[in-house]
Amino acid sequence: MTEALQVEHVAKRFGALTALRDVNLRLDKGEVLGLIGDNGAGKSTLIKIICGFHRPDSGRILVDGDEIVLRSVDHARSVGIDTVYQDLALVNELSVYHNMFLNRELVHWPLLNNRAMRKRAKAHLDDMGIKIPDVSIEVAKLSGGQRQEIKVARYKGCVCK
Amino acid sequence: MGFARTAGEALTRRREASVAVVAIGLMIYFQLSAPVFLTHDNLVNIAQAAAPTAIVAVGIVLLLVSGEIDLSVGMVFALAPFLMRYAVDFYGVPAIPAILLAFVLAAGIGFVNGFISIRLRVPSFVTTLGTFYFLQGVVLTTSHAYPAEIPEPARGDIQRWLGAGDWAELTWCLIIVGVFHVVLTRTRWGLHTISVGGNLLGATEAGIKATRIKIGNFMITSVLGAFAGIMEAFRVNTIDPNLGGGTGVTFTAISAAVIGGTALAGGSGTVIGAFLGAVVLAELQNGFNLIGISANPFFLVLGTAILVSMVANQYLSRLRRAGRT
């Protein structure tokens, strides 16, 4: 059986700083893996490499057994790798549903298909039992807890492996 | 009570509404103190004063929303008519392609502004301060600081449709305002513009190509500046190195955007608000003239208007944040 995700001998340096050296990781389908370490251990760097944000200096990444050079976050997402960040990902100035669809908007070219996004966002939040009075509300108006829920909901909705 | 509350809510929720109230209030006030204010001829004056500012302000709004600024656009405004003239007079290019060529070159200037600001990480305030002076040098050197005539092939219908007609500038302005209002509020480009201005890191992590969005907005702003400049040259019927009064257009356009409710901090702003801001400024200048106040106190009012609207903006957005509206 091939692993959903495999990281082999990955290294990453930022100037003089070696963030990662010879990192290996295997992840089966349906497996949940915790990555634990001290501050500055390189957890975020590794995640950012896996999700296509950083390029590794050496080593390779395999998705479903095939080696893939991730060119961008979009590219990683297209092969099924997505990320939830701790606290940075929401745009306060946008509505809840725009945030949930950020950079994956439904489009009725050339316009955004707001109606469909609103509907799906609402259905999705209902499914997950998250109570947001109105998905059109600006994220700035939500409480901290509600924002966290939106972030999780945003990523549970996508095709993640 | 119910009505007052609804009106109050509309005012705080829709930022454009408060500027619209000011624009209408000024109109009533000036009409009462100088009955020529709403005559056809004077409305043309106001339209012609407001339109170029508003067109430039549309670009400024896009840039401010994406977290950048362009001070050089006022000089693109002055340079573009010269570019058109050089193409026609020196290279024999027909009028319309010459105008399009000026747009392409303007887009190039916008690209350079964006590239230096985003890729080379120079704050755009500084980048465009530099390009402002550089372009001023280009305008003055190539024109020898002399005004020029509108080239022969561009006269007639082209000149009339692209600026000289009574309502030409306003018509183009309304089209541009309409289009970019939709772009900012209803398209991916607009959504991503708001995202990179509101939360740059978050937007980038979501995979939005912030560099492309920002550089694109610099290019749009430059082209809009060039378009407004060419129309203004057609209207005043001369190509003047001082067209737009140097920093004048840039600063009035930024003022219009700011009075219209666009925050300099990025992430929020409205194109319609900027248009109304430009109308308010044009009304003020025109109305002061009509009721016989000299042009000098205009700047007192402009300064006060910017300060008051910014303070109000801060207050209102805090209200909105608190969810009390």
Coordinates of C-alpha atoms in Angstrom, one line a residue:
Chain A
M1 CA 0.0 0.0 0.0
T2 CA 1.3 3.4 -0.9
E3 CA 1.3 6.2 1.6
A4 CA -0.9 9.3 1.1
L5 CA 2.0 11.5 1.9
Q6 CA 5.7 10.8 2.2
V7 CA 8.5 13.3 3.0
E8 CA 12.0 12.1 2.4
H9 CA 15.3 13.7 3.5
V10 CA 13.9 17.2 3.4
A11 CA 16.2 20.1 4.4
K12 CA 15.6 23.8 4.5
R13 CA 18.0 26.6 5.3
F14 CA 17.2 30.3 5.7
G15 CA 20.6 32.0 5.2
A16 CA 22.9 30.8 7.9
L17 CA 20.0 29.1 9.9
T18 CA 19.3 25.5 9.3
A19 CA 15.6 25.0 10.0
L20 CA 15.3 21.4 8.9
R21 CA 17.8 18.7 8.3
D22 CA 17.0 15.2 6.9
V23 CA 13.3 15.2 7.9
N24 CA 11.3 12.0 7.1
L25 CA 7.6 11.5 7.5
R26 CA 5.0 9.0 6.3
L27 CA 1.3 9.4 6.5
D28 CA -1.2 6.7 5.5
K29 CA -4.7 7.4 4.2
G30 CA -7.0 8.3 7.0
E31 CA -4.2 8.6 9.5
V32 CA -4.0 11.5 11.9
L33 CA -0.5 12.5 12.8
G34 CA 0.6 14.9 15.5
L35 CA 3.8 16.9 15.0
I36 CA 5.2 18.0 18.3
G37 CA 8.3 20.1 19.1
D38 CA 9.7 23.1 20.9
N39 CA 9.4 26.6 19.7
G40 CA 11.7 27.0 16.7
A41 CA 12.0 23.3 16.2
G42 CA 10.9 23.6 12.6
K43 CA 7.3 22.4 12.8
S44 CA 5.9 25.3 10.9
T45 CA 8.7 25.2 8.3
L46 CA 7.9 21.6 7.6
I47 CA 4.2 22.3 7.3
K48 CA 4.9 25.2 5.0
I49 CA 7.0 23.0 2.8
I50 CA 4.4 20.3 2.7
C51 CA 1.7 22.8 1.7
G52 CA 3.8 24.4 -1.0
F53 CA 4.5 27.8 0.7
H54 CA 8.3 27.1 0.9
R55 CA 10.5 25.1 -1.4
P56 CA 12.8 22.6 0.3
D57 CA 16.5 22.9 -0.4
S58 CA 16.8 19.2 -0.8
G59 CA 14.8 16.0 -0.3
R60 CA 11.5 15.1 -1.9
I61 CA 7.8 14.9 -1.3
L62 CA 5.6 12.0 -2.5
V63 CA 1.9 12.2 -2.8
D64 CA 0.2 8.8 -3.3
G65 CA 3.6 7.4 -4.1
D66 CA 4.4 9.8 -6.9
E67 CA 7.1 12.4 -6.4
I68 CA 5.8 15.9 -6.7
V69 CA 7.6 19.3 -6.7
L70 CA 5.1 21.6 -5.1
R71 CA 5.2 24.9 -7.0
S72 CA 2.7 26.9 -4.9
V73 CA 0.0 26.7 -2.2
D74 CA -2.5 26.4 -5.1
H75 CA -0.6 23.6 -6.6
A76 CA -0.4 21.7 -3.3
R77 CA -4.1 22.3 -2.8
S78 CA -4.8 20.8 -6.2
V79 CA -3.1 17.6 -5.2
G80 CA -5.1 17.5 -2.0
I81 CA -2.8 19.1 0.6
D82 CA -4.4 21.9 2.6
T83 CA -3.6 23.8 5.8
V84 CA -5.4 25.4 8.7
Y85 CA -3.3 28.1 10.3
Q86 CA -3.5 29.1 13.9
D87 CA -4.5 32.7 13.8
L88 CA -3.6 34.4 10.6
A89 CA -5.8 33.0 7.9
L90 CA -9.0 35.1 8.1
V91 CA -9.5 38.4 6.5
N92 CA -11.5 40.6 9.0
E93 CA -12.8 42.9 6.3
L94 CA -14.6 40.0 4.4
S95 CA -17.8 38.2 5.2
V96 CA -17.8 34.8 6.8
Y97 CA -18.6 33.0 3.5
H98 CA -16.0 34.9 1.5
N99 CA -13.5 33.8 4.1
M100 CA -14.6 30.2 3.9
F101 CA -14.2 30.2 0.1
L102 CA -11.0 32.4 0.1
N103 CA -9.1 31.8 -3.2
R104 CA -11.5 28.9 -4.0
E105 CA -14.4 31.2 -4.8
L106 CA -17.3 30.0 -6.8
V107 CA -17.5 32.1 -9.9
H108 CA -20.1 33.0 -12.4
W109 CA -17.6 34.5 -14.7
P110 CA -16.8 37.4 -14.5
L111 CA -18.7 37.8 -11.3
L112 CA -18.5 36.0 -8.0
N113 CA -21.3 33.5 -7.4
N114 CA -22.2 34.9 -4.0
R115 CA -25.5 33.3 -3.8
A116 CA -24.1 29.8 -4.2
M117 CA -21.2 30.5 -1.8
R118 CA -23.6 31.8 0.8
K119 CA -25.9 28.8 0.5
R120 CA -23.1 26.2 0.6
A121 CA -21.3 28.0 3.5
K122 CA -24.6 28.0 5.5
A123 CA -25.3 24.4 4.8
H124 CA -21.8 23.4 5.7
L125 CA -21.8 25.3 9.0
D126 CA -25.2 23.8 9.8
D127 CA -23.8 20.3 9.1
M128 CA -21.0 20.9 11.5
G129 CA -23.4 22.4 14.1
I130 CA -21.7 25.8 14.1
K131 CA -24.1 28.6 14.9
I132 CA -23.3 31.8 13.0
P133 CA -26.4 34.0 12.8
D134 CA -25.6 35.3 9.3
V135 CA -22.8 34.1 7.0
S136 CA -22.8 37.5 5.3
I137 CA -21.6 39.2 8.5
E138 CA -18.0 40.6 8.5
V139 CA -15.6 38.4 10.3
A140 CA -14.4 41.4 12.3
K141 CA -17.7 41.2 14.1
L142 CA -17.3 37.6 15.3
S143 CA -16.0 36.5 18.6
G144 CA -12.6 34.8 18.9
G145 CA -14.3 31.4 19.3
Q146 CA -16.5 31.9 16.3
R147 CA -13.5 32.8 14.2
Q148 CA -11.8 29.6 15.2
E149 CA -14.9 27.6 14.2
I150 CA -15.0 29.3 10.8
K151 CA -11.4 28.4 10.2
V152 CA -11.9 24.8 11.0
A153 CA -15.1 24.7 9.0
R154 CA -13.3 26.2 6.1
Y155 CA -10.8 23.3 5.9
K156 CA -13.1 20.5 6.8
G157 CA -15.1 21.4 3.7
C158 CA -12.3 20.7 1.2
V159 CA -11.0 17.5 -0.2
C160 CA -8.3 16.8 2.2
K161 CA -6.4 13.5 2.5
Chain B
M1 CA -38.0 57.4 15.3
G2 CA -38.1 54.2 13.3
F3 CA -37.1 56.2 10.2
A4 CA -34.4 58.1 12.0
R5 CA -32.9 54.9 13.3
T6 CA -33.0 53.2 9.8
A7 CA -31.4 56.3 8.3
G8 CA -28.8 56.3 11.0
E9 CA -28.0 52.7 10.4
A10 CA -27.7 53.2 6.7
L11 CA -25.3 56.0 7.3
T12 CA -23.0 54.0 9.5
R13 CA -23.3 50.8 7.4
R14 CA -22.9 52.3 4.0
R15 CA -20.0 54.5 4.0
E16 CA -21.0 56.2 0.7
A17 CA -24.2 57.4 2.3
S18 CA -22.7 60.0 4.5
V19 CA -20.7 61.5 1.7
A20 CA -23.8 61.5 -0.5
V21 CA -25.6 63.5 2.2
V22 CA -22.7 66.0 2.3
A23 CA -22.7 66.3 -1.5
I24 CA -26.5 66.9 -1.6
G25 CA -26.3 69.3 1.3
L26 CA -23.6 71.4 -0.4
M27 CA -25.7 71.4 -3.6
I28 CA -28.7 72.8 -1.7
Y29 CA -26.6 75.3 0.2
F30 CA -24.8 76.7 -2.9
Q31 CA -28.0 76.7 -4.9
L32 CA -29.7 78.9 -2.2
S33 CA -26.7 81.3 -2.0
A34 CA -26.0 81.4 -5.7
P35 CA -28.9 80.5 -8.0
V36 CA -26.6 79.9 -11.0
F37 CA -25.2 76.9 -9.2
L38 CA -27.6 74.4 -10.8
T39 CA -27.6 75.9 -14.3
H40 CA -26.5 73.7 -17.2
D41 CA -23.3 75.6 -17.8
N42 CA -22.2 75.4 -14.2
L43 CA -23.1 71.7 -13.8
V44 CA -20.8 71.2 -16.8
N45 CA -18.1 73.0 -14.9
I46 CA -18.6 70.9 -11.8
A47 CA -18.7 67.7 -13.9
Q48 CA -15.5 68.6 -15.6
A49 CA -13.7 69.4 -12.4
A50 CA -14.9 66.2 -10.6
A51 CA -14.5 63.6 -13.4
P52 CA -10.7 63.5 -13.8
T53 CA -10.2 63.5 -10.1
A54 CA -12.7 60.7 -9.7
I55 CA -11.1 58.6 -12.4
V56 CA -7.7 58.9 -10.7
A57 CA -9.3 58.3 -7.3
V58 CA -10.8 55.0 -8.6
G59 CA -7.2 53.7 -9.1
I60 CA -6.1 55.2 -5.7
V61 CA -9.0 53.3 -4.0
L62 CA -7.9 50.0 -5.5
L63 CA -4.3 50.7 -4.3
L64 CA -5.3 51.9 -0.9
V65 CA -7.5 48.9 -0.4
S66 CA -4.7 46.5 -1.4
G67 CA -2.4 48.4 1.1
E68 CA -0.4 50.5 -1.3
I69 CA -0.4 54.1 -2.6
D70 CA 0.7 55.8 -5.8
L71 CA 1.9 59.4 -5.7
S72 CA 3.2 59.3 -9.2
V73 CA -0.2 59.0 -10.9
G74 CA -0.5 62.8 -11.1
M75 CA 2.6 62.9 -13.3
V76 CA 1.4 60.0 -15.5
F77 CA -1.6 62.2 -15.9
A78 CA 0.6 65.0 -17.3
L79 CA 2.9 62.7 -19.3
A80 CA 0.3 60.6 -21.1
P81 CA -1.0 63.4 -23.4
F82 CA 2.7 64.1 -24.4
L83 CA 3.3 60.4 -25.1
M84 CA 0.3 60.5 -27.4
R85 CA 1.6 63.6 -29.1
Y86 CA 5.1 62.2 -29.6
A87 CA 3.7 59.0 -31.1
V88 CA 1.5 61.1 -33.5
D89 CA 3.9 63.9 -34.4
F90 CA 7.2 62.1 -34.4
Y91 CA 6.3 58.6 -35.5
G92 CA 3.2 59.2 -37.5
V93 CA 1.0 56.9 -35.5
P94 CA -2.8 57.4 -36.0
A95 CA -4.6 59.1 -33.0
I96 CA -6.4 56.1 -31.5
P97 CA -3.4 53.7 -31.6
A98 CA -1.3 56.6 -30.2
I99 CA -3.7 56.9 -27.2
L100 CA -3.5 53.1 -26.7
L101 CA 0.2 53.3 -26.9
A102 CA 0.2 55.9 -24.1
F103 CA -1.9 53.5 -22.0
V104 CA 0.5 50.7 -22.6
L105 CA 3.4 52.9 -21.5
A106 CA 1.4 54.0 -18.5
A107 CA 0.8 50.4 -17.6
G108 CA 4.6 49.9 -17.9
I109 CA 5.1 52.8 -15.4
G110 CA 2.6 51.1 -13.1
F111 CA 4.4 47.8 -13.4
V112 CA 7.7 49.5 -12.5
N113 CA 6.0 51.1 -9.5
G114 CA 4.6 47.8 -8.4
F115 CA 7.8 45.8 -9.1
I116 CA 10.0 48.2 -7.0
S117 CA 7.4 48.4 -4.2
I118 CA 6.5 44.7 -4.0
R119 CA 9.5 42.7 -5.3
L120 CA 12.2 45.0 -4.1
R121 CA 10.2 45.8 -1.0
V122 CA 10.5 49.6 -1.1
P123 CA 7.4 51.2 0.6
S124 CA 5.2 52.4 -2.3
F125 CA 5.0 55.8 -0.8
V126 CA 8.8 56.2 -1.4
T127 CA 8.8 54.3 -4.7
T128 CA 6.2 56.5 -6.2
L129 CA 7.7 59.7 -4.7
G130 CA 10.8 58.7 -6.7
T131 CA 8.9 57.9 -9.9
F132 CA 6.9 61.1 -9.5
Y133 CA 10.0 63.2 -9.8
F134 CA 11.5 61.0 -12.4
L135 CA 8.4 61.4 -14.6
Q136 CA 8.3 65.1 -14.0
G137 CA 11.8 65.2 -15.3
V138 CA 10.7 63.2 -18.4
V139 CA 7.8 65.6 -19.0
L140 CA 9.8 68.7 -18.6
T141 CA 12.9 67.5 -20.5
T142 CA 11.0 66.1 -23.5
S143 CA 8.6 69.0 -23.8
H144 CA 11.3 71.6 -23.0
A145 CA 8.7 72.8 -20.5
Y146 CA 6.6 74.2 -23.3
P147 CA 2.9 73.4 -23.8
A148 CA 2.0 71.8 -27.1
E149 CA -1.0 71.7 -29.3
I150 CA -3.4 68.8 -29.7
P151 CA -2.0 66.9 -32.7
E152 CA -4.1 67.4 -35.9
P153 CA -5.3 63.7 -36.2
A154 CA -6.7 63.7 -32.7
R155 CA -8.9 66.7 -33.2
G156 CA -12.6 66.7 -34.1
D157 CA -14.6 63.7 -33.0
I158 CA -11.9 62.0 -31.1
Q159 CA -11.2 65.1 -29.0
R160 CA -14.9 65.7 -28.5
W161 CA -15.7 62.1 -27.4
L162 CA -12.6 61.7 -25.3
G163 CA -12.9 64.8 -23.2
A164 CA -13.8 68.0 -24.9
G165 CA -17.6 67.4 -25.1
D166 CA -19.6 68.9 -22.3
W167 CA -20.4 65.6 -20.6
A168 CA -17.7 63.4 -22.1
E169 CA -15.4 63.3 -19.1
L170 CA -18.3 62.7 -16.7
T171 CA -19.7 59.9 -18.9
W172 CA -16.4 58.1 -19.1
C173 CA -16.0 58.7 -15.4
L174 CA -19.4 57.1 -14.6
I175 CA -18.6 54.1 -16.7
I176 CA -15.2 53.6 -15.0
V177 CA -16.7 54.1 -11.5
G178 CA -19.5 51.6 -12.4
V179 CA -17.1 49.0 -13.8
F180 CA -14.6 49.2 -10.9
H181 CA -17.3 49.3 -8.3
V182 CA -18.3 45.9 -9.6
V183 CA -14.7 44.8 -9.9
L184 CA -14.0 45.7 -6.3
T185 CA -17.2 44.3 -4.8
R186 CA -18.3 41.4 -7.0
T187 CA -15.2 39.8 -8.6
R188 CA -12.3 37.6 -7.5
W189 CA -9.9 40.4 -8.3
G190 CA -11.7 42.7 -5.9
L191 CA -12.0 40.1 -3.2
H192 CA -8.3 39.3 -3.4
T193 CA -7.5 43.1 -3.4
I194 CA -9.4 43.4 -0.1
S195 CA -7.7 40.3 1.2
V196 CA -4.1 41.3 0.5
G197 CA -4.8 44.7 2.0
G198 CA -6.7 43.3 5.0
N199 CA -4.5 40.4 5.9
L200 CA -1.5 40.0 3.6
L201 CA 0.0 36.9 5.3
G202 CA -3.4 35.2 5.6
A203 CA -4.2 35.9 1.9
T204 CA -0.8 34.6 0.8
E205 CA -1.2 31.5 2.9
A206 CA -4.6 30.9 1.2
G207 CA -2.6 30.9 -2.0
I208 CA -3.6 34.3 -3.3
K209 CA -0.8 35.8 -5.4
A210 CA -0.4 39.1 -3.6
T211 CA 2.4 40.3 -5.9
R212 CA 0.2 39.9 -8.9
I213 CA -2.8 41.6 -7.4
K214 CA -0.8 44.6 -6.1
I215 CA 1.3 45.1 -9.3
G216 CA -1.9 44.8 -11.3
N217 CA -3.5 47.5 -9.2
F218 CA -0.5 49.8 -9.8
M219 CA -0.9 49.2 -13.5
I220 CA -4.7 49.9 -13.4
T221 CA -4.0 53.1 -11.5
S222 CA -1.4 54.3 -14.0
V223 CA -3.6 53.6 -17.0
L224 CA -6.6 55.4 -15.4
G225 CA -4.3 58.3 -14.7
A226 CA -3.2 58.3 -18.3
F227 CA -6.8 58.2 -19.5
A228 CA -7.9 61.0 -17.3
G229 CA -4.8 63.1 -18.3
I230 CA -5.5 62.6 -22.0
M231 CA -9.1 63.6 -21.6
E232 CA -8.2 66.6 -19.6
A233 CA -5.7 67.7 -22.2
F234 CA -8.4 67.3 -24.9
R235 CA -10.8 69.4 -22.8
V236 CA -8.5 72.3 -22.1
N237 CA -7.3 72.0 -25.7
T238 CA -3.6 72.1 -25.0
I239 CA -1.0 69.7 -23.8
D240 CA 0.5 71.4 -20.8
P241 CA 3.5 70.1 -18.8
N242 CA 1.7 71.5 -15.7
L243 CA -1.5 69.6 -16.5
G244 CA -3.1 68.7 -13.2
G245 CA -0.8 71.0 -11.3
G246 CA 2.0 68.6 -10.5
T247 CA 1.0 67.0 -7.1
G248 CA -2.5 68.5 -7.5
V249 CA -4.3 65.7 -9.1
T250 CA -2.7 63.0 -7.0
F251 CA -3.5 64.8 -3.7
T252 CA -7.1 65.7 -4.7
A253 CA -7.7 62.1 -5.8
I254 CA -6.3 60.8 -2.5
S255 CA -8.5 63.3 -0.7
A256 CA -11.5 62.2 -2.7
A257 CA -10.8 58.6 -1.8
V258 CA -10.3 59.3 1.8
I259 CA -13.4 61.6 2.2
G260 CA -15.3 58.8 0.4
G261 CA -14.5 56.5 3.3
T262 CA -11.4 54.6 2.1
A263 CA -9.0 53.8 4.9
L264 CA -5.3 54.2 4.3
A265 CA -4.7 51.1 6.4
G266 CA -5.9 48.8 3.6
G267 CA -8.7 46.3 3.4
S268 CA -11.6 48.6 3.0
G269 CA -12.7 51.3 0.6
T270 CA -15.4 52.2 -1.9
V271 CA -15.2 53.4 -5.5
I272 CA -18.6 55.1 -5.3
G273 CA -17.5 56.9 -2.2
A274 CA -14.4 58.2 -3.9
F275 CA -16.6 59.4 -6.8
L276 CA -18.8 61.3 -4.3
G277 CA -15.7 62.6 -2.6
A278 CA -14.5 64.1 -5.9
V279 CA -18.0 65.6 -6.5
V280 CA -17.9 67.2 -3.0
L281 CA -14.5 68.7 -3.7
A282 CA -15.6 70.0 -7.1
E283 CA -18.7 71.5 -5.6
L284 CA -16.7 73.2 -2.9
Q285 CA -14.3 74.8 -5.3
N286 CA -17.0 75.8 -7.7
G287 CA -19.4 77.0 -5.0
F288 CA -16.8 79.1 -3.2
N289 CA -16.0 80.7 -6.5
L290 CA -19.7 81.5 -7.2
I291 CA -20.4 83.0 -3.8
G292 CA -17.3 85.2 -4.1
I293 CA -15.1 83.6 -1.5
S294 CA -11.5 83.6 -2.8
A295 CA -9.9 80.3 -3.7
N296 CA -7.6 80.5 -0.7
P297 CA -10.0 79.3 2.0
F298 CA -10.8 76.3 -0.1
F299 CA -7.8 74.6 1.3
L300 CA -8.9 75.3 4.8
V301 CA -12.1 73.5 4.0
L302 CA -10.3 70.7 2.2
G303 CA -8.0 70.2 5.1
T304 CA -10.8 70.2 7.7
A305 CA -12.9 67.9 5.5
I306 CA -10.1 65.3 5.3
L307 CA -9.4 65.5 9.1
V308 CA -13.1 65.3 10.0
S309 CA -13.9 62.5 7.6
M310 CA -10.9 60.5 8.8
V311 CA -11.8 60.9 12.5
A312 CA -15.5 60.0 11.6
N313 CA -14.2 57.0 9.7
Q314 CA -12.2 55.7 12.6
Y315 CA -15.2 56.2 14.9
L316 CA -17.6 54.6 12.6
S317 CA -15.4 51.6 11.9
R318 CA -15.0 51.1 15.6
L319 CA -18.8 51.1 15.9
R320 CA -19.1 48.6 13.1
R321 CA -16.5 46.4 14.6
A322 CA -18.3 46.4 17.9
G323 CA -21.3 45.2 16.0
R324 CA -23.5 47.9 17.3
T325 CA -24.8 49.0 13.9

